[in-house]
Amino acid sequence: MIEISWGKPLTLVVTESGDTQKISTIEQAKYWLRKRWPVVDDARQRALAAVESAMECMLPVQVARKAFENAAQSAGFRTADLA
C-alpha cells in the first residue's frame, strides 16, 4: 500500500513529558484518529470523515489536514513548534 503524504509533517506533543508523534501521511492521521485519540468529540468525527473522504479522492488532502489540526487542538494536543 502506498501512503499519501500530506505535505510538511505535523508533529504533535502527545504527553505531558513532551513526547512527540510525527504525522506525515493521511494514513497515520486516520490511525491516530481511530485508535489513539484521547477524546470522542465533534472535531474528531469531522476530521475522521474528512480524512476518509480525502483517502477516497473526494476531498483535497489539505482540507483533511486542517480538520485533523482542528481536532488535535480540540483534544488538547499542542504542535511541537508551539510547545
PDB file of C-alpha atoms in Angstrom:
ATOM      1  CA  MET A   1       0.000   0.000   0.000  1.00  0.00           C
ATOM      2  CA  ILE A   2       1.274   3.443  -0.900  1.00  0.00           C
ATOM      3  CA  GLU A   3       0.859   6.058   1.794  1.00  0.00           C
ATOM      4  CA  ILE A   4      -0.323   9.535   0.838  1.00  0.00           C
ATOM      5  CA  SER A   5       1.901  12.372   2.030  1.00  0.00           C
ATOM      6  CA  TRP A   6       0.067  15.494   3.123  1.00  0.00           C
ATOM      7  CA  GLY A   7       2.963  17.889   2.934  1.00  0.00           C
ATOM      8  CA  LYS A   8       5.127  19.032   5.817  1.00  0.00           C
ATOM      9  CA  PRO A   9       4.793  16.580   8.718  1.00  0.00           C
ATOM     10  CA  LEU A  10       2.704  17.725  11.661  1.00  0.00           C
ATOM     11  CA  THR A  11       4.409  16.989  14.979  1.00  0.00           C
ATOM     12  CA  LEU A  12       2.130  16.692  18.000  1.00  0.00           C
ATOM     13  CA  VAL A  13       3.185  16.774  21.631  1.00  0.00           C
ATOM     14  CA  VAL A  14       1.340  13.697  22.929  1.00  0.00           C
ATOM     15  CA  THR A  15       2.388  13.512  26.589  1.00  0.00           C
ATOM     16  CA  GLU A  16       2.915  15.973  29.382  1.00  0.00           C
ATOM     17  CA  SER A  17       6.583  14.972  29.492  1.00  0.00           C
ATOM     18  CA  GLY A  18       6.987  16.247  25.923  1.00  0.00           C
ATOM     19  CA  ASP A  19       6.930  13.045  23.853  1.00  0.00           C
ATOM     20  CA  THR A  20       6.045  13.787  20.250  1.00  0.00           C
ATOM     21  CA  GLN A  21       4.447  11.989  17.333  1.00  0.00           C
ATOM     22  CA  LYS A  22       5.146  12.997  13.753  1.00  0.00           C
ATOM     23  CA  ILE A  23       2.133  12.642  11.453  1.00  0.00           C
ATOM     24  CA  SER A  24       3.374  12.705   7.867  1.00  0.00           C
ATOM     25  CA  THR A  25       0.737  10.747   5.946  1.00  0.00           C
ATOM     26  CA  ILE A  26      -3.015  10.688   5.821  1.00  0.00           C
ATOM     27  CA  GLU A  27      -2.961   7.024   6.818  1.00  0.00           C
ATOM     28  CA  GLN A  28      -1.140   7.910  10.032  1.00  0.00           C
ATOM     29  CA  ALA A  29      -3.728  10.598  10.732  1.00  0.00           C
ATOM     30  CA  LYS A  30      -6.550   8.088  10.264  1.00  0.00           C
ATOM     31  CA  TYR A  31      -4.857   5.576  12.573  1.00  0.00           C
ATOM     32  CA  TRP A  32      -4.399   8.188  15.288  1.00  0.00           C
ATOM     33  CA  LEU A  33      -7.982   9.414  14.975  1.00  0.00           C
ATOM     34  CA  ARG A  34      -9.380   5.882  15.166  1.00  0.00           C
ATOM     35  CA  LYS A  35      -7.050   4.167  17.648  1.00  0.00           C
ATOM     36  CA  ARG A  36      -5.066   6.671  19.696  1.00  0.00           C
ATOM     37  CA  TRP A  37      -7.323   9.726  20.058  1.00  0.00           C
ATOM     38  CA  PRO A  38      -7.968  10.707  23.685  1.00  0.00           C
ATOM     39  CA  VAL A  39     -11.476  12.146  23.169  1.00  0.00           C
ATOM     40  CA  VAL A  40     -14.515  11.440  21.052  1.00  0.00           C
ATOM     41  CA  ASP A  41     -15.971  14.789  20.070  1.00  0.00           C
ATOM     42  CA  ASP A  42     -17.403  16.545  17.034  1.00  0.00           C
ATOM     43  CA  ALA A  43     -13.982  17.788  15.901  1.00  0.00           C
ATOM     44  CA  ARG A  44     -12.648  14.216  15.871  1.00  0.00           C
ATOM     45  CA  GLN A  45     -15.678  12.990  13.936  1.00  0.00           C
ATOM     46  CA  ARG A  46     -15.309  15.796  11.360  1.00  0.00           C
ATOM     47  CA  ALA A  47     -11.594  15.080  10.994  1.00  0.00           C
ATOM     48  CA  LEU A  48     -12.141  11.351  10.571  1.00  0.00           C
ATOM     49  CA  ALA A  49     -14.809  11.983   7.916  1.00  0.00           C
ATOM     50  CA  ALA A  50     -12.523  14.444   6.110  1.00  0.00           C
ATOM     51  CA  VAL A  51      -9.543  12.074   6.214  1.00  0.00           C
ATOM     52  CA  GLU A  52     -11.604   9.181   4.876  1.00  0.00           C
ATOM     53  CA  SER A  53     -13.061  11.393   2.127  1.00  0.00           C
ATOM     54  CA  ALA A  54      -9.587  12.557   1.136  1.00  0.00           C
ATOM     55  CA  MET A  55      -8.405   8.946   1.001  1.00  0.00           C
ATOM     56  CA  GLU A  56     -11.223   8.288  -1.483  1.00  0.00           C
ATOM     57  CA  CYS A  57     -10.224  11.391  -3.524  1.00  0.00           C
ATOM     58  CA  MET A  58     -13.493  13.114  -2.662  1.00  0.00           C
ATOM     59  CA  LEU A  59     -11.847  15.956  -0.737  1.00  0.00           C
ATOM     60  CA  PRO A  60      -8.466  17.691  -1.015  1.00  0.00           C
ATOM     61  CA  VAL A  61      -5.820  16.324   1.345  1.00  0.00           C
ATOM     62  CA  GLN A  62      -5.152  19.826   2.709  1.00  0.00           C
ATOM     63  CA  VAL A  63      -8.792  20.103   3.845  1.00  0.00           C
ATOM     64  CA  ALA A  64      -8.372  16.837   5.755  1.00  0.00           C
ATOM     65  CA  ARG A  65      -5.121  18.104   7.264  1.00  0.00           C
ATOM     66  CA  LYS A  66      -6.822  21.273   8.507  1.00  0.00           C
ATOM     67  CA  ALA A  67      -9.653  19.210  10.027  1.00  0.00           C
ATOM     68  CA  PHE A  68      -7.042  16.996  11.721  1.00  0.00           C
ATOM     69  CA  GLU A  69      -5.242  20.062  13.102  1.00  0.00           C
ATOM     70  CA  ASN A  70      -8.547  21.396  14.472  1.00  0.00           C
ATOM     71  CA  ALA A  71      -9.307  18.030  16.091  1.00  0.00           C
ATOM     72  CA  ALA A  72      -5.824  17.920  17.620  1.00  0.00           C
ATOM     73  CA  GLN A  73      -6.353  21.336  19.155  1.00  0.00           C
ATOM     74  CA  SER A  74      -9.789  20.283  20.442  1.00  0.00           C
ATOM     75  CA  ALA A  75      -8.240  17.152  22.008  1.00  0.00           C
ATOM     76  CA  GLY A  76      -5.634  19.231  23.828  1.00  0.00           C
ATOM     77  CA  PHE A  77      -2.629  18.337  21.709  1.00  0.00           C
ATOM     78  CA  ARG A  78      -0.048  21.017  21.017  1.00  0.00           C
ATOM     79  CA  THR A  79       2.073  21.150  17.912  1.00  0.00           C
ATOM     80  CA  ALA A  80       5.798  20.796  18.544  1.00  0.00           C
ATOM     81  CA  ASP A  81       6.514  24.296  17.234  1.00  0.00           C
ATOM     82  CA  LEU A  82       4.156  25.720  19.897  1.00  0.00           C
ATOM     83  CA  ALA A  83       5.408  23.534  22.751  1.00  0.00           C
TER      84      ALA A  83
END
